[in-house]
PDB file of C-alpha atoms in Angstrom:
ATOM      1  CA  UNK A 342      27.864 -12.202 -53.490  1.00 41.00           C
ATOM      2  CA  UNK A 343      24.992 -13.943 -51.926  1.00 38.00           C
ATOM      3  CA  UNK A 344      23.762 -12.714 -48.579  1.00 40.00           C
ATOM      4  CA  UNK A 345      24.177 -14.809 -45.443  1.00 42.00           C
ATOM      5  CA  UNK A 346      20.479 -15.648 -45.686  1.00 39.00           C
ATOM      6  CA  UNK A 347      21.443 -17.847 -48.687  1.00 39.00           C
ATOM      7  CA  UNK A 348      25.056 -18.633 -47.862  1.00 37.00           C
ATOM      8  CA  UNK A 349      24.429 -20.154 -44.446  1.00 37.00           C
ATOM      9  CA  UNK A 350      21.914 -22.753 -43.329  1.00 34.00           C
ATOM     10  CA  UNK A 351      20.927 -21.290 -39.961  1.00 34.00           C
ATOM     11  CA  UNK A 352      18.120 -19.169 -41.385  1.00 36.00           C
ATOM     12  CA  UNK A 353      14.978 -20.695 -42.803  1.00 31.00           C
ATOM     13  CA  UNK A 354      13.137 -17.496 -43.664  1.00 30.00           C
ATOM     14  CA  UNK A 355      13.365 -13.723 -43.542  1.00 30.00           C
ATOM     15  CA  UNK A 356      10.341 -11.511 -43.868  1.00 28.00           C
ATOM     16  CA  UNK A 357      10.728  -7.785 -44.370  1.00 30.00           C
ATOM     17  CA  UNK A 358       8.249  -5.711 -42.429  1.00 28.00           C
ATOM     18  CA  UNK A 359       7.279  -2.820 -44.671  1.00 28.00           C
ATOM     19  CA  UNK A 360       7.039   0.680 -43.212  1.00 31.00           C
ATOM     20  CA  UNK A 361       7.341   4.144 -44.727  1.00 31.00           C
ATOM     21  CA  UNK A 362      10.902   4.475 -46.017  1.00 32.00           C
ATOM     22  CA  UNK A 363      11.721   7.915 -44.710  1.00 33.00           C
ATOM     23  CA  UNK A 364      12.347   9.746 -41.464  1.00 36.00           C
ATOM     24  CA  UNK A 365       9.939  12.447 -40.491  1.00 40.00           C
ATOM     25  CA  UNK A 366       8.729  14.795 -37.835  1.00 42.00           C
ATOM     26  CA  UNK A 367       5.258  15.996 -37.045  1.00 43.00           C
ATOM     27  CA  UNK A 368       3.561  18.376 -34.680  1.00 42.00           C
ATOM     28  CA  UNK A 369       1.071  16.818 -32.288  1.00 47.00           C
ATOM     29  CA  UNK A 370      -1.553  19.506 -31.751  1.00 42.00           C
ATOM     30  CA  UNK A 371      -3.201  17.672 -28.850  1.00 43.00           C
ATOM     31  CA  UNK A 372      -0.066  17.200 -26.760  1.00 57.00           C
ATOM     32  CA  UNK A 373       1.792  20.245 -28.124  1.00 84.00           C
ATOM     33  CA  UNK A 374       4.868  18.130 -28.863  1.00 91.00           C
ATOM     34  CA  UNK A 375       7.339  17.871 -31.698  1.00 95.00           C
ATOM     35  CA  UNK A 376       8.123  14.287 -32.622  1.00 96.00           C
ATOM     36  CA  UNK A 377      10.952  12.859 -34.713  1.00 97.00           C
ATOM     37  CA  UNK A 378      11.075   9.252 -35.898  1.00 97.00           C
ATOM     38  CA  UNK A 379      13.444   7.003 -37.832  1.00 97.00           C
ATOM     39  CA  UNK A 380      12.739   4.208 -40.271  1.00 96.00           C
ATOM     40  CA  UNK A 381      14.294   0.733 -40.170  1.00 96.00           C
ATOM     41  CA  UNK A 382      18.006   0.879 -40.994  1.00 95.00           C
ATOM     42  CA  UNK A 383      18.283   4.612 -40.303  1.00 96.00           C
ATOM     43  CA  UNK A 384      20.228   6.577 -37.676  1.00 96.00           C
ATOM     44  CA  UNK A 385      19.475  10.280 -37.293  1.00 96.00           C
ATOM     45  CA  UNK A 386      21.155  13.149 -35.442  1.00 97.00           C
ATOM     46  CA  UNK A 387      18.809  15.625 -33.741  1.00 97.00           C
ATOM     47  CA  UNK A 388      19.686  18.923 -32.052  1.00 97.00           C
ATOM     48  CA  UNK A 389      17.176  19.770 -29.329  1.00 97.00           C
ATOM     49  CA  UNK A 390      16.044  23.375 -28.666  1.00 95.00           C
ATOM     50  CA  UNK A 391      18.240  23.534 -25.535  1.00 95.00           C
ATOM     51  CA  UNK A 392      21.378  22.622 -27.497  1.00 95.00           C
ATOM     52  CA  UNK A 393      21.473  18.988 -26.337  1.00 96.00           C
ATOM     53  CA  UNK A 394      22.282  16.441 -29.055  1.00 97.00           C
ATOM     54  CA  UNK A 395      20.492  13.147 -29.638  1.00 98.00           C
ATOM     55  CA  UNK A 396      21.470  10.226 -31.863  1.00 98.00           C
ATOM     56  CA  UNK A 397      18.227   8.386 -32.644  1.00 98.00           C
ATOM     57  CA  UNK A 398      18.648   4.728 -33.572  1.00 97.00           C
ATOM     58  CA  UNK A 399      16.610   2.883 -36.186  1.00 97.00           C
ATOM     59  CA  UNK A 400      12.913   2.198 -35.573  1.00 97.00           C
ATOM     60  CA  UNK A 401      12.763   4.795 -32.798  1.00 97.00           C
ATOM     61  CA  UNK A 402      11.046   8.084 -31.974  1.00 97.00           C
ATOM     62  CA  UNK A 403      11.500  11.017 -29.624  1.00 97.00           C
ATOM     63  CA  UNK A 404       9.085  13.812 -28.736  1.00 97.00           C
ATOM     64  CA  UNK A 405       9.479  17.048 -26.810  1.00 97.00           C
ATOM     65  CA  UNK A 406       8.039  20.530 -26.412  1.00 95.00           C
ATOM     66  CA  UNK A 407       9.117  23.238 -28.863  1.00 93.00           C
ATOM     67  CA  UNK A 408       9.769  25.337 -25.725  1.00 93.00           C
ATOM     68  CA  UNK A 409      12.098  22.751 -24.204  1.00 94.00           C
ATOM     69  CA  UNK A 410      14.861  25.274 -23.500  1.00 91.00           C
ATOM     70  CA  UNK A 411      12.596  27.537 -21.397  1.00 92.00           C
ATOM     71  CA  UNK A 412      10.959  24.873 -19.237  1.00 92.00           C
ATOM     72  CA  UNK A 413      11.773  24.309 -15.565  1.00 94.00           C
ATOM     73  CA  UNK A 414      12.330  20.607 -16.377  1.00 96.00           C
ATOM     74  CA  UNK A 415      13.469  19.701 -19.874  1.00 96.00           C
ATOM     75  CA  UNK A 416      11.381  16.620 -20.675  1.00 97.00           C
ATOM     76  CA  UNK A 417      11.571  14.242 -23.651  1.00 97.00           C
ATOM     77  CA  UNK A 418       9.738  11.002 -24.417  1.00 97.00           C
ATOM     78  CA  UNK A 419      11.585   8.107 -26.084  1.00 97.00           C
ATOM     79  CA  UNK A 420      10.464   4.945 -27.849  1.00 97.00           C
ATOM     80  CA  UNK A 421      13.246   2.703 -29.129  1.00 97.00           C
ATOM     81  CA  UNK A 422      16.892   3.672 -28.601  1.00 98.00           C
ATOM     82  CA  UNK A 423      18.857   6.920 -28.404  1.00 98.00           C
ATOM     83  CA  UNK A 424      22.201   8.291 -27.224  1.00 98.00           C
ATOM     84  CA  UNK A 425      21.980  11.613 -25.378  1.00 98.00           C
ATOM     85  CA  UNK A 426      24.604  14.327 -24.986  1.00 97.00           C
ATOM     86  CA  UNK A 427      22.831  16.671 -22.576  1.00 96.00           C
ATOM     87  CA  UNK A 428      23.853  20.307 -22.359  1.00 95.00           C
ATOM     88  CA  UNK A 429      24.323  21.687 -18.839  1.00 92.00           C
ATOM     89  CA  UNK A 430      22.429  24.974 -18.635  1.00 91.00           C
ATOM     90  CA  UNK A 431      23.371  28.091 -16.667  1.00 90.00           C
ATOM     91  CA  UNK A 432      20.209  27.610 -14.592  1.00 90.00           C
ATOM     92  CA  UNK A 433      21.147  23.951 -13.857  1.00 92.00           C
ATOM     93  CA  UNK A 434      17.847  22.885 -15.423  1.00 94.00           C
ATOM     94  CA  UNK A 435      17.119  19.192 -14.982  1.00 95.00           C
ATOM     95  CA  UNK A 436      16.807  17.063 -18.135  1.00 97.00           C
ATOM     96  CA  UNK A 437      14.336  14.169 -17.889  1.00 97.00           C
ATOM     97  CA  UNK A 438      13.837  11.225 -20.267  1.00 97.00           C
ATOM     98  CA  UNK A 439      10.560   9.289 -20.079  1.00 97.00           C
ATOM     99  CA  UNK A 440      10.753   5.728 -21.370  1.00 94.00           C
ATOM    100  CA  UNK A 441       8.035   3.100 -20.746  1.00 87.00           C
ATOM    101  CA  UNK A 442       7.503   3.577 -17.020  1.00 87.00           C
ATOM    102  CA  UNK A 443      11.074   4.770 -16.404  1.00 94.00           C
ATOM    103  CA  UNK A 444      12.247   8.305 -15.646  1.00 96.00           C
ATOM    104  CA  UNK A 445      15.896   9.292 -16.125  1.00 97.00           C
ATOM    105  CA  UNK A 446      17.067  12.590 -14.580  1.00 96.00           C
ATOM    106  CA  UNK A 447      20.343  14.317 -15.459  1.00 94.00           C
ATOM    107  CA  UNK A 448      22.011  17.723 -15.530  1.00 83.00           C
ATOM    108  CA  UNK A 449      24.759  17.354 -18.126  1.00 88.00           C
ATOM    109  CA  UNK A 450      26.003  13.951 -19.234  1.00 95.00           C
ATOM    110  CA  UNK A 451      26.231  11.307 -21.965  1.00 96.00           C
ATOM    111  CA  UNK A 452      24.197   8.117 -21.809  1.00 97.00           C
ATOM    112  CA  UNK A 453      22.412   5.524 -23.947  1.00 97.00           C
ATOM    113  CA  UNK A 454      18.777   4.481 -23.461  1.00 97.00           C
ATOM    114  CA  UNK A 455      17.300   1.380 -25.079  1.00 97.00           C
ATOM    115  CA  UNK A 456      13.561   0.834 -24.670  1.00 95.00           C
ATOM    116  CA  UNK A 457      12.672  -2.416 -26.422  1.00 92.00           C
ATOM    117  CA  UNK A 458      10.878  -5.703 -25.640  1.00 88.00           C
ATOM    118  CA  UNK A 459       9.509  -4.904 -22.172  1.00 88.00           C
ATOM    119  CA  UNK A 460      12.956  -3.836 -20.998  1.00 93.00           C
ATOM    120  CA  UNK A 461      14.605  -0.422 -20.599  1.00 96.00           C
ATOM    121  CA  UNK A 462      18.410  -0.300 -20.385  1.00 96.00           C
ATOM    122  CA  UNK A 463      20.346   2.821 -19.424  1.00 97.00           C
ATOM    123  CA  UNK A 464      24.136   2.861 -19.911  1.00 97.00           C
ATOM    124  CA  UNK A 465      26.055   5.840 -18.522  1.00 97.00           C
ATOM    125  CA  UNK A 466      29.143   6.975 -20.412  1.00 96.00           C
ATOM    126  CA  UNK A 467      29.943  10.142 -18.460  1.00 96.00           C
ATOM    127  CA  UNK A 468      28.438  12.321 -15.754  1.00 95.00           C
ATOM    128  CA  UNK A 469      25.752  11.198 -13.334  1.00 92.00           C
ATOM    129  CA  UNK A 470      22.227   9.878 -13.877  1.00 94.00           C
ATOM    130  CA  UNK A 471      19.347   8.968 -11.592  1.00 95.00           C
ATOM    131  CA  UNK A 472      16.749   6.489 -12.792  1.00 95.00           C
ATOM    132  CA  UNK A 473      13.335   5.960 -11.215  1.00 95.00           C
ATOM    133  CA  UNK A 474      10.869   3.168 -11.950  1.00 94.00           C
ATOM    134  CA  UNK A 475       8.148   1.296 -10.042  1.00 90.00           C
ATOM    135  CA  UNK A 476       8.779   3.288  -6.842  1.00 90.00           C
ATOM    136  CA  UNK A 477      12.475   2.390  -6.959  1.00 91.00           C
ATOM    137  CA  UNK A 478      15.440   4.562  -7.814  1.00 92.00           C
ATOM    138  CA  UNK A 479      19.155   4.183  -8.482  1.00 93.00           C
ATOM    139  CA  UNK A 480      22.052   6.510  -9.258  1.00 94.00           C
ATOM    140  CA  UNK A 481      24.435   5.542 -12.044  1.00 95.00           C
ATOM    141  CA  UNK A 482      28.163   6.138 -12.245  1.00 94.00           C
ATOM    142  CA  UNK A 483      30.080   5.990 -15.552  1.00 96.00           C
ATOM    143  CA  UNK A 484      30.291   2.373 -16.711  1.00 97.00           C
ATOM    144  CA  UNK A 485      27.047   1.351 -14.995  1.00 97.00           C
ATOM    145  CA  UNK A 486      24.092  -0.203 -16.777  1.00 97.00           C
ATOM    146  CA  UNK A 487      20.684  -0.246 -15.126  1.00 96.00           C
ATOM    147  CA  UNK A 488      17.984  -2.459 -16.616  1.00 96.00           C
ATOM    148  CA  UNK A 489      14.293  -2.185 -15.747  1.00 95.00           C
ATOM    149  CA  UNK A 490      12.005  -5.074 -16.624  1.00 93.00           C
ATOM    150  CA  UNK A 491       8.374  -4.058 -17.021  1.00 89.00           C
ATOM    151  CA  UNK A 492       7.423  -7.697 -16.430  1.00 89.00           C
ATOM    152  CA  UNK A 493       9.137  -8.198 -13.067  1.00 91.00           C
ATOM    153  CA  UNK A 494       9.200  -4.469 -12.164  1.00 92.00           C
ATOM    154  CA  UNK A 495      12.807  -4.961 -11.037  1.00 91.00           C
ATOM    155  CA  UNK A 496      15.851  -2.698 -11.430  1.00 93.00           C
ATOM    156  CA  UNK A 497      19.187  -4.493 -11.872  1.00 94.00           C
ATOM    157  CA  UNK A 498      22.668  -2.989 -12.109  1.00 95.00           C
ATOM    158  CA  UNK A 499      25.910  -4.228 -13.596  1.00 96.00           C
ATOM    159  CA  UNK A 500      29.226  -2.868 -14.878  1.00 97.00           C
ATOM    160  CA  UNK A 501      29.653  -2.862 -18.662  1.00 96.00           C
ATOM    161  CA  UNK A 502      31.946  -1.670 -21.424  1.00 96.00           C
ATOM    162  CA  UNK A 503      30.056   1.432 -22.502  1.00 96.00           C
ATOM    163  CA  UNK A 504      31.361   1.299 -26.078  1.00 94.00           C
ATOM    164  CA  UNK A 505      29.420  -1.919 -26.660  1.00 95.00           C
ATOM    165  CA  UNK A 506      26.213   0.067 -26.232  1.00 95.00           C
ATOM    166  CA  UNK A 507      26.964   3.222 -28.218  1.00 95.00           C
ATOM    167  CA  UNK A 508      28.923   2.344 -31.382  1.00 96.00           C
ATOM    168  CA  UNK A 509      25.624   2.023 -33.256  1.00 96.00           C
ATOM    169  CA  UNK A 510      25.801   5.832 -33.592  1.00 95.00           C
ATOM    170  CA  UNK A 511      28.590   5.289 -36.123  1.00 94.00           C
ATOM    171  CA  UNK A 512      26.570   2.467 -37.740  1.00 94.00           C
ATOM    172  CA  UNK A 513      28.726  -0.227 -36.154  1.00 95.00           C
ATOM    173  CA  UNK A 514      27.787  -3.107 -33.859  1.00 95.00           C
ATOM    174  CA  UNK A 515      30.608  -4.145 -31.551  1.00 95.00           C
ATOM    175  CA  UNK A 516      29.812  -7.693 -30.435  1.00 94.00           C
ATOM    176  CA  UNK A 517      31.537  -9.366 -27.509  1.00 94.00           C
ATOM    177  CA  UNK A 518      30.114 -12.787 -26.733  1.00 93.00           C
ATOM    178  CA  UNK A 519      26.545 -12.002 -27.812  1.00 93.00           C
ATOM    179  CA  UNK A 520      24.322 -14.968 -28.612  1.00 93.00           C
ATOM    180  CA  UNK A 521      22.956 -15.393 -32.116  1.00 91.00           C
ATOM    181  CA  UNK A 522      19.499 -14.936 -30.599  1.00 92.00           C
ATOM    182  CA  UNK A 523      20.538 -11.470 -29.386  1.00 93.00           C
ATOM    183  CA  UNK A 524      22.055 -10.622 -32.772  1.00 93.00           C
ATOM    184  CA  UNK A 525      18.896 -11.792 -34.535  1.00 91.00           C
ATOM    185  CA  UNK A 526      16.875  -9.543 -32.225  1.00 93.00           C
ATOM    186  CA  UNK A 527      19.095  -6.596 -33.175  1.00 94.00           C
ATOM    187  CA  UNK A 528      18.433  -7.324 -36.854  1.00 93.00           C
ATOM    188  CA  UNK A 529      14.687  -7.423 -36.269  1.00 93.00           C
ATOM    189  CA  UNK A 530      14.678  -4.206 -34.201  1.00 95.00           C
ATOM    190  CA  UNK A 531      16.890  -2.210 -36.557  1.00 94.00           C
ATOM    191  CA  UNK A 532      16.002  -3.552 -39.999  1.00 93.00           C
ATOM    192  CA  UNK A 533      12.465  -4.901 -39.643  1.00 93.00           C
ATOM    193  CA  UNK A 534      13.516  -8.396 -40.658  1.00 89.00           C
ATOM    194  CA  UNK A 535      12.296 -11.522 -38.882  1.00 87.00           C
ATOM    195  CA  UNK A 536      14.977 -14.183 -38.470  1.00 84.00           C
ATOM    196  CA  UNK A 537      13.951 -17.826 -38.045  1.00 83.00           C
ATOM    197  CA  UNK A 538      16.599 -20.383 -37.061  1.00 83.00           C
ATOM    198  CA  UNK A 539      16.697 -23.686 -38.937  1.00 81.00           C
ATOM    199  CA  UNK A 540      19.238 -25.178 -36.525  1.00 82.00           C
ATOM    200  CA  UNK A 541      17.871 -24.863 -32.987  1.00 85.00           C
ATOM    201  CA  UNK A 542      21.373 -24.953 -31.464  1.00 85.00           C
ATOM    202  CA  UNK A 543      22.411 -21.746 -33.218  1.00 85.00           C
ATOM    203  CA  UNK A 544      20.400 -19.223 -31.111  1.00 89.00           C
ATOM    204  CA  UNK A 545      22.678 -20.006 -28.148  1.00 91.00           C
ATOM    205  CA  UNK A 546      25.910 -19.831 -30.149  1.00 89.00           C
ATOM    206  CA  UNK A 547      28.045 -16.844 -29.069  1.00 91.00           C
ATOM    207  CA  UNK A 548      29.630 -14.484 -31.547  1.00 89.00           C
ATOM    208  CA  UNK A 549      32.221 -11.697 -31.287  1.00 91.00           C
ATOM    209  CA  UNK A 550      33.378  -9.172 -33.834  1.00 90.00           C
ATOM    210  CA  UNK A 551      32.640  -5.840 -35.484  1.00 92.00           C
ATOM    211  CA  UNK A 552      29.725  -5.468 -37.889  1.00 93.00           C
ATOM    212  CA  UNK A 553      29.170  -2.438 -40.096  1.00 92.00           C
ATOM    213  CA  UNK A 554      25.454  -1.700 -40.224  1.00 93.00           C
ATOM    214  CA  UNK A 555      25.257   0.647 -43.196  1.00 91.00           C
ATOM    215  CA  UNK A 556      22.799  -1.719 -44.858  1.00 92.00           C
ATOM    216  CA  UNK A 557      21.133  -5.070 -44.246  1.00 90.00           C
ATOM    217  CA  UNK A 558      23.237  -6.580 -47.029  1.00 91.00           C
ATOM    218  CA  UNK A 559      26.423  -5.419 -45.300  1.00 90.00           C
ATOM    219  CA  UNK A 560      25.284  -6.955 -42.003  1.00 90.00           C
ATOM    220  CA  UNK A 561      24.462 -10.193 -43.830  1.00 86.00           C
ATOM    221  CA  UNK A 562      27.872 -10.492 -45.479  1.00 87.00           C
ATOM    222  CA  UNK A 563      29.876  -9.808 -42.316  1.00 85.00           C
ATOM    223  CA  UNK A 564      27.729 -12.167 -40.206  1.00 82.00           C
ATOM    224  CA  UNK A 565      28.296 -14.882 -42.790  1.00 79.00           C
ATOM    225  CA  UNK A 566      32.065 -14.450 -42.443  1.00 78.00           C
ATOM    226  CA  UNK A 567      31.911 -14.389 -38.629  1.00 75.00           C
ATOM    227  CA  UNK A 568      29.828 -17.557 -38.547  1.00 73.00           C
ATOM    228  CA  UNK A 569      32.408 -19.335 -40.699  1.00 70.00           C
ATOM    229  CA  UNK A 570      35.277 -18.220 -38.452  1.00 55.00           C
TER     230      UNK A 570
END
């Protein structure tokens, strides 16, 4: 069937941003770091040298030292979005995520980090996390989300349903009252497609439901059905 770009009237145009259609890693000789990256529409599982597991969302990258498991502080650098399952070491070695002016310190825990559009969001699923940014710090408990805005340099906290921020690992978006503007931003971030609204009231329209994100076509079809509901 036709995609929702044709079947509904709320989109005037969609432009695919073309990038290399494969995931890859490379070795940065200058910084002595391994880096893994994902293409639009791709989710990748990465096992770090210390045994920690990372789910790397689409259009994202992570870099770290090949000697991560022997360092006094296990440090990684993230661009985009990732879900971390950090292994607690016998030496209680701290694990640190660097993300656009934000530092996240943990021992052993599960959490999601999204670093997009001048905003870094950290959602804690289990364990304990400390986040530092702009000379401020906060400690998260399970169910907390901390957001740092690079524009205002402010840290804000609120309670959330953690599953809303981690189901992307299974290539599913669980929407609960998200605006169409927010959904369109997800499409752009994860599939490299620019969405333009024909009806200017639609960006503020709220939508709830489950969307399988195996492909852009699948997202299009399900969104079309949800918009008709």
